[in-house]
PDB file of C-alpha atoms in Angstrom:
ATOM      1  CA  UNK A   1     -14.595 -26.552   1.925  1.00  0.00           C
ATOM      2  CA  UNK A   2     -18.408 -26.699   2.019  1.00  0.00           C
ATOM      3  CA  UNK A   3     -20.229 -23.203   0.432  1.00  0.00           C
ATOM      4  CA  UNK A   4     -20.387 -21.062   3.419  1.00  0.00           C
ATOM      5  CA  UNK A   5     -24.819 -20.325   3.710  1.00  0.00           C
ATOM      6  CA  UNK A   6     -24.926 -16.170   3.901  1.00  0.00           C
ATOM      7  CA  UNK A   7     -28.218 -14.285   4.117  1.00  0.00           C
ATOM      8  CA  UNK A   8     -28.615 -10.183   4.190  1.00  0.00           C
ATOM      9  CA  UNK A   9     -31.941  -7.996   4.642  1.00  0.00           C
ATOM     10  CA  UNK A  10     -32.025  -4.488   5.139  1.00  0.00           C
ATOM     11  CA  UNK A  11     -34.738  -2.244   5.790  1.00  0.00           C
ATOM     12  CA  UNK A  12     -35.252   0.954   7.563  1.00  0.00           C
ATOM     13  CA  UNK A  13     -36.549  -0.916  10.405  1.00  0.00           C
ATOM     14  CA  UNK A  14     -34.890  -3.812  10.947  1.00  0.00           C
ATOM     15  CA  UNK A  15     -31.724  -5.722   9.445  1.00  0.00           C
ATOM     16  CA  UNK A  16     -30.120  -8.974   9.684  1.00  0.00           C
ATOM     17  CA  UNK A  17     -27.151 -10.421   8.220  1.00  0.00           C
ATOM     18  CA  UNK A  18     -26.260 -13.703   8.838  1.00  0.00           C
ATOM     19  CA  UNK A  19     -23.167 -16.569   7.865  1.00  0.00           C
ATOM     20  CA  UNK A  20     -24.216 -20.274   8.693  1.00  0.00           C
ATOM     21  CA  UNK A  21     -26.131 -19.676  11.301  1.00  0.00           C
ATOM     22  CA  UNK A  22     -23.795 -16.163  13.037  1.00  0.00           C
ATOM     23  CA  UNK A  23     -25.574 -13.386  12.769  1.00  0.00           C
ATOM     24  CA  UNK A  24     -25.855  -9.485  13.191  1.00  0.00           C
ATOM     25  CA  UNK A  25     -29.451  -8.229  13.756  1.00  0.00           C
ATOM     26  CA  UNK A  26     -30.050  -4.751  14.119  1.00  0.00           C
ATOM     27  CA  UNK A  27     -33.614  -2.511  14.860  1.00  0.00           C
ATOM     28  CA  UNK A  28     -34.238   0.752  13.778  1.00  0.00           C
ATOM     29  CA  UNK A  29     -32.748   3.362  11.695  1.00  0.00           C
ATOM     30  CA  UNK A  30     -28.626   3.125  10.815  1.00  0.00           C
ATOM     31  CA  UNK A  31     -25.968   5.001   9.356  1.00  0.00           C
ATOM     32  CA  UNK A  32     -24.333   2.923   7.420  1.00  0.00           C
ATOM     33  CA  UNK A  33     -25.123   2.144   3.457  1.00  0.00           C
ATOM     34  CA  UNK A  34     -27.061  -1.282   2.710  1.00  0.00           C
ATOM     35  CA  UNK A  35     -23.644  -1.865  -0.066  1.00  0.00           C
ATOM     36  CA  UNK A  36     -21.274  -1.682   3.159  1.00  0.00           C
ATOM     37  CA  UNK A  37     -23.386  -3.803   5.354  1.00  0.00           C
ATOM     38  CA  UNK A  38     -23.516  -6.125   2.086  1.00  0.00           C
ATOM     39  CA  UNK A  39     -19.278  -6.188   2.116  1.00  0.00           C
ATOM     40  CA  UNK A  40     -19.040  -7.633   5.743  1.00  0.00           C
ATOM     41  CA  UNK A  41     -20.637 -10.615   4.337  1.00  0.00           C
ATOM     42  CA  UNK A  42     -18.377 -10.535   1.374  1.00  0.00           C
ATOM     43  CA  UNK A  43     -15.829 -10.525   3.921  1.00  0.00           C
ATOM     44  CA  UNK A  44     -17.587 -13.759   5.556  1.00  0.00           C
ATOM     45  CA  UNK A  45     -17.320 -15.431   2.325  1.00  0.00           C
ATOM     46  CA  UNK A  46     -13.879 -14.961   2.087  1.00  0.00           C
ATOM     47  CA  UNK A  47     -13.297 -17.008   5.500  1.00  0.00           C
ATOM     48  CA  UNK A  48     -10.546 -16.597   7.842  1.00  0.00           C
ATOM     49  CA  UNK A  49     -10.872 -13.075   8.469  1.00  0.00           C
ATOM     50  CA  UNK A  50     -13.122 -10.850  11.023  1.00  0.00           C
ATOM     51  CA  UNK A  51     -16.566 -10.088  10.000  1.00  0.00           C
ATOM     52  CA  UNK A  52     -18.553  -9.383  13.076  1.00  0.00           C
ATOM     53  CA  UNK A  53     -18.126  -5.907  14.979  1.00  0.00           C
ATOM     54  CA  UNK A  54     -19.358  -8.220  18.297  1.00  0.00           C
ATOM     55  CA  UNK A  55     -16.908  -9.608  21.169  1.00  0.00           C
ATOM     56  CA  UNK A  56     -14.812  -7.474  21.720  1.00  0.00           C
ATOM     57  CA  UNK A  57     -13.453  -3.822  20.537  1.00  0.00           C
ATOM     58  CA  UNK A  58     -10.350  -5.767  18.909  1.00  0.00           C
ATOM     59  CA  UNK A  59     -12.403  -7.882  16.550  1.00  0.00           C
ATOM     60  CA  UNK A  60     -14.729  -4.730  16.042  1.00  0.00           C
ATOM     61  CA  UNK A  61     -11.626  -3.021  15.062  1.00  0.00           C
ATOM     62  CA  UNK A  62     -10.545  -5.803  12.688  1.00  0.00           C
ATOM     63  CA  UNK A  63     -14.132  -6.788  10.934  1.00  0.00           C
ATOM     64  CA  UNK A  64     -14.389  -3.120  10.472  1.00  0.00           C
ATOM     65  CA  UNK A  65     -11.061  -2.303   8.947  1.00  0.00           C
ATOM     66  CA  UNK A  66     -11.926  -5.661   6.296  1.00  0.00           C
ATOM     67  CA  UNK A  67     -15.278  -4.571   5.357  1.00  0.00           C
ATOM     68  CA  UNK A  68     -14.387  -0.887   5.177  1.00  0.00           C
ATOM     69  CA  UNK A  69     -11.198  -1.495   2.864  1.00  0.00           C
ATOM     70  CA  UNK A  70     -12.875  -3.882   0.649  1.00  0.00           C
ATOM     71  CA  UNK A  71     -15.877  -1.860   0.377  1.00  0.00           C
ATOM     72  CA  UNK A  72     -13.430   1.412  -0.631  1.00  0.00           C
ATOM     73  CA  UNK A  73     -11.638  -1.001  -3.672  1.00  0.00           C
ATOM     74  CA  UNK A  74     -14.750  -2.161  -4.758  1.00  0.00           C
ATOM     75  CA  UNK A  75     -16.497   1.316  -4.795  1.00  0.00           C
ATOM     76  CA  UNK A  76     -13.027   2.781  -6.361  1.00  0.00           C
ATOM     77  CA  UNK A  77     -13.195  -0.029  -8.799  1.00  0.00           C
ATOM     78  CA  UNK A  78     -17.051   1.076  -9.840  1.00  0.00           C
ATOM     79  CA  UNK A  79     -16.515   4.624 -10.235  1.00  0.00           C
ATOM     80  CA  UNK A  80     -13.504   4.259 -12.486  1.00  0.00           C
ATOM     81  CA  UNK A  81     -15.338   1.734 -14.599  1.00  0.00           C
ATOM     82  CA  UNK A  82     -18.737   2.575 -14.435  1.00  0.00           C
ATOM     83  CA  UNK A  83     -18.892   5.929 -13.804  1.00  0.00           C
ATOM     84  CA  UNK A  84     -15.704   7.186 -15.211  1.00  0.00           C
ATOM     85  CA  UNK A  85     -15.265   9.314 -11.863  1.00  0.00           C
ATOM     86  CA  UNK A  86     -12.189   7.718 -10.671  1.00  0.00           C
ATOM     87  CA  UNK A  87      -8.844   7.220 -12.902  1.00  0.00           C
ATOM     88  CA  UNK A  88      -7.962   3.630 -12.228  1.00  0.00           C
ATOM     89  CA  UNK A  89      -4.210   3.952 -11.078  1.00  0.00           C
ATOM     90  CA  UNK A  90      -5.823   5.711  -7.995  1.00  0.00           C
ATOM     91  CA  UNK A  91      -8.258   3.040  -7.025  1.00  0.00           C
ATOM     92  CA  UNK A  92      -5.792   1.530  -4.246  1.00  0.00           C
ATOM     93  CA  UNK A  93      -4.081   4.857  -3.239  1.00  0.00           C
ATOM     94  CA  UNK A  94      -7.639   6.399  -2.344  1.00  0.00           C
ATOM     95  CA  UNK A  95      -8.383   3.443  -0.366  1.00  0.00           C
ATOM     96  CA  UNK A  96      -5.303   2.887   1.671  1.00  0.00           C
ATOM     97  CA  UNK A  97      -5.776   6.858   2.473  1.00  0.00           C
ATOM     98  CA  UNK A  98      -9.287   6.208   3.771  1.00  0.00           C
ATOM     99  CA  UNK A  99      -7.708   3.757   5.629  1.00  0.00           C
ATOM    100  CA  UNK A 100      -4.667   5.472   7.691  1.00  0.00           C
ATOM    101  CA  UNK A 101      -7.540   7.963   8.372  1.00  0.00           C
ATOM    102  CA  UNK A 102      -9.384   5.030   9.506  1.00  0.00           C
ATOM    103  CA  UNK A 103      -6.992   3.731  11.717  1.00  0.00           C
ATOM    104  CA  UNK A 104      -5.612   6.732  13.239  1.00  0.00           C
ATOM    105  CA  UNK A 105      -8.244   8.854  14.129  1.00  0.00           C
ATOM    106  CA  UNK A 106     -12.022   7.226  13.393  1.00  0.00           C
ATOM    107  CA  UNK A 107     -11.113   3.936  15.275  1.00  0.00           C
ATOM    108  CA  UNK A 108      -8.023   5.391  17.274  1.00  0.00           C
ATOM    109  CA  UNK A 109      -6.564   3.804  19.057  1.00  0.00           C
ATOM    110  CA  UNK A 110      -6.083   0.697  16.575  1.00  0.00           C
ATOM    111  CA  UNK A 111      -4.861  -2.819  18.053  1.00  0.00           C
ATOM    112  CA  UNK A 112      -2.516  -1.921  15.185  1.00  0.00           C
ATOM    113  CA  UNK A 113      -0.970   0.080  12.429  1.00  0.00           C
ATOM    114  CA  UNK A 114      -2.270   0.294   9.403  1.00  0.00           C
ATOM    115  CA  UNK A 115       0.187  -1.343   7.531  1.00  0.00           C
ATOM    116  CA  UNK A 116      -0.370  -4.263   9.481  1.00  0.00           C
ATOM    117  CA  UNK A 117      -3.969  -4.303   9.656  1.00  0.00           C
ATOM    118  CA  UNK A 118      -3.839  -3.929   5.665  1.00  0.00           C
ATOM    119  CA  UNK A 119      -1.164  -6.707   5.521  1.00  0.00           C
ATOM    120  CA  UNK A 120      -3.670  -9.054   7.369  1.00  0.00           C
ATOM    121  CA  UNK A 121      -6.268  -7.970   5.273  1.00  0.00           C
ATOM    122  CA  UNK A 122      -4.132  -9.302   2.217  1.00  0.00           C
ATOM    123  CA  UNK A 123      -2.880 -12.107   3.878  1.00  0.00           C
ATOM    124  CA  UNK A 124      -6.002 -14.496   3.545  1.00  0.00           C
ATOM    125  CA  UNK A 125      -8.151 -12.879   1.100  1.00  0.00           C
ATOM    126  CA  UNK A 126      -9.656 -15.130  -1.416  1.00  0.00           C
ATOM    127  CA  UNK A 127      -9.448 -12.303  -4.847  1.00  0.00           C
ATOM    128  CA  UNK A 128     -11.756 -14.702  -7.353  1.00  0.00           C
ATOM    129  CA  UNK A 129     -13.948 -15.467  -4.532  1.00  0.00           C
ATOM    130  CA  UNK A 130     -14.843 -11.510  -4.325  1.00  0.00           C
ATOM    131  CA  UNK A 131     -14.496 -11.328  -7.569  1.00  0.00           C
ATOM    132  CA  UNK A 132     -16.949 -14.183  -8.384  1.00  0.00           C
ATOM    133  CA  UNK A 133     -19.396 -12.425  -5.718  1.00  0.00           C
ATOM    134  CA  UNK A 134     -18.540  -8.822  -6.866  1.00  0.00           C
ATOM    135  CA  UNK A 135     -21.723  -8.472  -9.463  1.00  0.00           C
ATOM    136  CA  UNK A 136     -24.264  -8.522  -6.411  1.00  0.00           C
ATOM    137  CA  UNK A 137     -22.457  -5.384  -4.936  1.00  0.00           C
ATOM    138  CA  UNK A 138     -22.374  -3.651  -8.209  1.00  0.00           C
ATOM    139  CA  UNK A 139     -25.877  -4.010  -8.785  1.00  0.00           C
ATOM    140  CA  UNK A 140     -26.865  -2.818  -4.996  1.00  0.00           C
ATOM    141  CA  UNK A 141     -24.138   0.429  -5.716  1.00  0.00           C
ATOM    142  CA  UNK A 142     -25.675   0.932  -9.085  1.00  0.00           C
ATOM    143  CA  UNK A 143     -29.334   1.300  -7.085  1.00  0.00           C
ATOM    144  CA  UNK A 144     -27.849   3.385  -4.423  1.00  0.00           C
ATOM    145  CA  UNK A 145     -26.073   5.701  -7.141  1.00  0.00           C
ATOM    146  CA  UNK A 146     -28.849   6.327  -9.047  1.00  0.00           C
ATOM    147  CA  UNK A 147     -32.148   6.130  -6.726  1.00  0.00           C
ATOM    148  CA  UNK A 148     -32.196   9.162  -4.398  1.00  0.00           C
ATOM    149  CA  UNK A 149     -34.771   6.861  -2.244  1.00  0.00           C
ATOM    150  CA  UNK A 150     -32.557   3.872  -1.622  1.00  0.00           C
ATOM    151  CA  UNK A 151     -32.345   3.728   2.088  1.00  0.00           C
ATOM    152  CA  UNK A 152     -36.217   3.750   2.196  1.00  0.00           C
ATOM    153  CA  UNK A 153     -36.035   0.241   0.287  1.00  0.00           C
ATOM    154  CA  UNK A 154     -36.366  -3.136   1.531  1.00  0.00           C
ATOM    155  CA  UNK A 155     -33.178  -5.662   0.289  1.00  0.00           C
ATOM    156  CA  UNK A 156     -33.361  -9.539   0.075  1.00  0.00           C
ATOM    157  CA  UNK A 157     -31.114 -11.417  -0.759  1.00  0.00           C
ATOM    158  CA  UNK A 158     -29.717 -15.188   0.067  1.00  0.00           C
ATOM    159  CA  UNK A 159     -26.343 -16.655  -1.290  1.00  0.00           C
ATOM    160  CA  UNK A 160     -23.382 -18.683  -0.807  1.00  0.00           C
ATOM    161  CA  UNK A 161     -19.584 -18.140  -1.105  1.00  0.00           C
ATOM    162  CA  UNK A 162     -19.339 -20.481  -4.681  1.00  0.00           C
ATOM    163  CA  UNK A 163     -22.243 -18.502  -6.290  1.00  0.00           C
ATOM    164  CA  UNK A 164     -21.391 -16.872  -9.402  1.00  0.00           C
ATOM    165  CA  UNK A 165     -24.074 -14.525 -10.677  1.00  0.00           C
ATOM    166  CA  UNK A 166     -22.749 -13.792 -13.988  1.00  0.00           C
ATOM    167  CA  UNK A 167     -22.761 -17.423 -14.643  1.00  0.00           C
ATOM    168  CA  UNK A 168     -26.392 -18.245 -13.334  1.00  0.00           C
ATOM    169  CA  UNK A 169     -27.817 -14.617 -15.123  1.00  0.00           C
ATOM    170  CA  UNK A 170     -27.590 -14.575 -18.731  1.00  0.00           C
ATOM    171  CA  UNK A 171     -28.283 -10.780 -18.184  1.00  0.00           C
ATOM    172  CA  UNK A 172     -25.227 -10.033 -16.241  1.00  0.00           C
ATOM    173  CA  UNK A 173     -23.030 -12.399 -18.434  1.00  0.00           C
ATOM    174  CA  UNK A 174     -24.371  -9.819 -22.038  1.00  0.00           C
ATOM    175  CA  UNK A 175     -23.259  -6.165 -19.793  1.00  0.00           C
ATOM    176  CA  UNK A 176     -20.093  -5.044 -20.848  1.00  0.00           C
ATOM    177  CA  UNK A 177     -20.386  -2.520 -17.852  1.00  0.00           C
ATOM    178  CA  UNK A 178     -20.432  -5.411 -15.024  1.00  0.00           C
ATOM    179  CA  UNK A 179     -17.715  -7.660 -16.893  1.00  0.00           C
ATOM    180  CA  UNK A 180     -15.651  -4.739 -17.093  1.00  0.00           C
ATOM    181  CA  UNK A 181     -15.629  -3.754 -13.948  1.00  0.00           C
ATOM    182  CA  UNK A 182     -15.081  -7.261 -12.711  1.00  0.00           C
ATOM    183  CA  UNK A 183     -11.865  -7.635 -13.928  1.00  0.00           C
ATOM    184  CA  UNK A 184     -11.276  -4.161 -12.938  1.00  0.00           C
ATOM    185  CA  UNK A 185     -11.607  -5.696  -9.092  1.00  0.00           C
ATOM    186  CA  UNK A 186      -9.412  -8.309 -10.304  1.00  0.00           C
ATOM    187  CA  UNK A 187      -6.973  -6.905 -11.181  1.00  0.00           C
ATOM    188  CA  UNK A 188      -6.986  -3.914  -8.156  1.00  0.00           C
ATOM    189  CA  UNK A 189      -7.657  -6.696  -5.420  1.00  0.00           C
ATOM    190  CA  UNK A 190      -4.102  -8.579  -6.907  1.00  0.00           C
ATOM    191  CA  UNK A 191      -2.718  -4.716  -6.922  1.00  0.00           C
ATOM    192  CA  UNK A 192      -3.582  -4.533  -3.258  1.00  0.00           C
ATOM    193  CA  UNK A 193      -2.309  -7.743  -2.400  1.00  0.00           C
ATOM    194  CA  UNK A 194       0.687  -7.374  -3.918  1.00  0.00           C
ATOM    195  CA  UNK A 195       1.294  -4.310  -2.366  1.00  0.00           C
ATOM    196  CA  UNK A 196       0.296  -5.758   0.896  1.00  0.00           C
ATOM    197  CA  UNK A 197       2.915  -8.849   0.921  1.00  0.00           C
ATOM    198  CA  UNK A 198       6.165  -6.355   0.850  1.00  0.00           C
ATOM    199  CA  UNK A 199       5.193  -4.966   4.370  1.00  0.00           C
ATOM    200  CA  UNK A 200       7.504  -6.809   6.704  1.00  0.00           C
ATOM    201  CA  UNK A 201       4.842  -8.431   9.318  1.00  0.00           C
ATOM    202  CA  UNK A 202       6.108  -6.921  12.710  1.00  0.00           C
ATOM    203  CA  UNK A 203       5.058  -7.553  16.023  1.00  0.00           C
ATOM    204  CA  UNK A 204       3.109  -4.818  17.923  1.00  0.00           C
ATOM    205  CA  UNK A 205       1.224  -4.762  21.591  1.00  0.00           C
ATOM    206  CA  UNK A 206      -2.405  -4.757  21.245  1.00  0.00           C
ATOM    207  CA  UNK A 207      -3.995  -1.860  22.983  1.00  0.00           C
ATOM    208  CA  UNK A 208      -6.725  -1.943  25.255  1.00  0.00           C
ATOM    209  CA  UNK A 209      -9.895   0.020  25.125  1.00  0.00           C
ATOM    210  CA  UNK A 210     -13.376  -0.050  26.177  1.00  0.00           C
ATOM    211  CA  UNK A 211     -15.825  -1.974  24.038  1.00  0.00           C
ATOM    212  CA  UNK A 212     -16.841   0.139  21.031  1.00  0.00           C
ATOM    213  CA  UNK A 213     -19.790  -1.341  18.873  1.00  0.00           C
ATOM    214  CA  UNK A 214     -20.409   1.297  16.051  1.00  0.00           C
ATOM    215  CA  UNK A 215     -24.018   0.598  14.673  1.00  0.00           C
ATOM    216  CA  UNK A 216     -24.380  -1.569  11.666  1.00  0.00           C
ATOM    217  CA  UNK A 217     -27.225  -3.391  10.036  1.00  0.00           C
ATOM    218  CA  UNK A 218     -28.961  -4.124   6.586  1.00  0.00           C
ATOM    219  CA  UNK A 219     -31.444  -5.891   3.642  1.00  0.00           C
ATOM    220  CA  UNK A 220     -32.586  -6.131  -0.361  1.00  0.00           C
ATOM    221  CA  UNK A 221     -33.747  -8.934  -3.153  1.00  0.00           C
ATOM    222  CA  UNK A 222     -32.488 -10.952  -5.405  1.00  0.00           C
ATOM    223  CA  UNK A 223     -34.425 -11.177  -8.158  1.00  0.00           C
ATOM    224  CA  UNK A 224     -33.288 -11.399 -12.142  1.00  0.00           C
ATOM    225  CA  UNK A 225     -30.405  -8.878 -12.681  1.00  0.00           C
ATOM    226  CA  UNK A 226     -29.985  -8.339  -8.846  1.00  0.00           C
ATOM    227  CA  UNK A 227     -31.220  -6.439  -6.616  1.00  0.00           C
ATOM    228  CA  UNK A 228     -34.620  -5.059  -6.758  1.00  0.00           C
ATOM    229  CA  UNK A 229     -36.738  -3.609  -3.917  1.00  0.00           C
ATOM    230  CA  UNK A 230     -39.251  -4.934  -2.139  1.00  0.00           C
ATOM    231  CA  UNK A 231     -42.795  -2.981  -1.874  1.00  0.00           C
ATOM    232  CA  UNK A 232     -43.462  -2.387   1.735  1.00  0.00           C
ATOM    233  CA  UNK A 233     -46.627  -1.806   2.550  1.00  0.00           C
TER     234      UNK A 233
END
């Protein structure tokens, strides 16, 4: 399979995130985080699942439900490891209870339950793809955690789905803090999988709605360890 082409830039102004050639573009202010915005094109990467809150409330529903769980066990994953905030065995618990929250109230109704969405979720994702990919969202989480200004950045950054940065940064490959945590999201992403494959797939009716497009956008750098912020002028 050829390296999927993925580009993301978020600013306060304007965002754009894009996946051979599909794209989300967004002006003006959001709500949501530049490290979630980053996820859905994680979840791109990955392939075969939903990534675009565009079409139609079902795939919003969907692309939504893949980015948001993904971004939860990789979050989980960063404040056990690198924050110590989080004991490990809770990482896929406290996502999958976001999650039935998610499902049953924030996007109610659901074309689904949220067993089955999470089953889906399982079903094609790609766990050393993210976790190849995983160092660029620690380094953007590490910048939001610790720089009160973050959402008044600028973020750059192109990539494909076979990068891997710890490979092509020397830097990354020497921090015992991102290696750790990798294999932290290894083995929590096999956890959830696992967990995933003994629901019993079932079939349910898919309920209709009117379209619902929550706002989403983003942007940041690439440069040396990561992500760095661009001056703005």
């Amino acid at each position: 399979m050829a390296a999927k082409q993925l580009k993301f830039y978020w600013s306060p102004q304007y965002q754009i995130f894009s996946c051979d050639g599909a794209k989300l573009e967004g002006h003006g202010s959001i709500q949501t985080n530049p490290s979630h915005d980053l996820v859905h094109l994680f979840i791109a990467a990955n392939g075969k699942m939903p990534w675009q809150p565009v079409e139609s409330r079902e795939q919003t529903c969907f692309a939504e439900y893949n980015a948001v769980l993904l971004e939860h066990l990789l979050v989980n994953c960063f404040n056990a490891a690198a924050l110590g905030s989080m004991a490990p065995e809770q990482i896929v618990p406290e996502a999958r209870k976001f999650l039935q929250w998610f499902v049953s109230e924030h996007y109610a109704p659901f074309p689904v339950s949220e067993e089955e969405a999470f089953r889906r979720f399982a079903e094609h994702l790609d766990i050393e793809r993210m976790v190849r990919l995983f160092p660029y969202f620690y380094s953007l989480r590490a910048w939001e955690c610790f720089n009160p200004t973050y959402r008044n950045e600028v973020y750059d950054l192109e990539f494909t789905s076979e990068d891997d940065p710890v490979k092509e940064a020397p830097e990354w490959a020497a921090d015992p803090n991102i290696l750790e945590t990798q294999e932290l999201v290894r083995q929590k992403l096999a956890e959830a999988v696992a967990e995933a494959r003994s629901i019993r797939p079932r079939p349910e009716p898919v309920l209709a709605s009117p379209l619902f497009n929550p706002s989403a956008k983003t942007k940041q750098k690439k440069s040396g360890l990561g992500f760095k912020p661009i001056p703005t002028c």
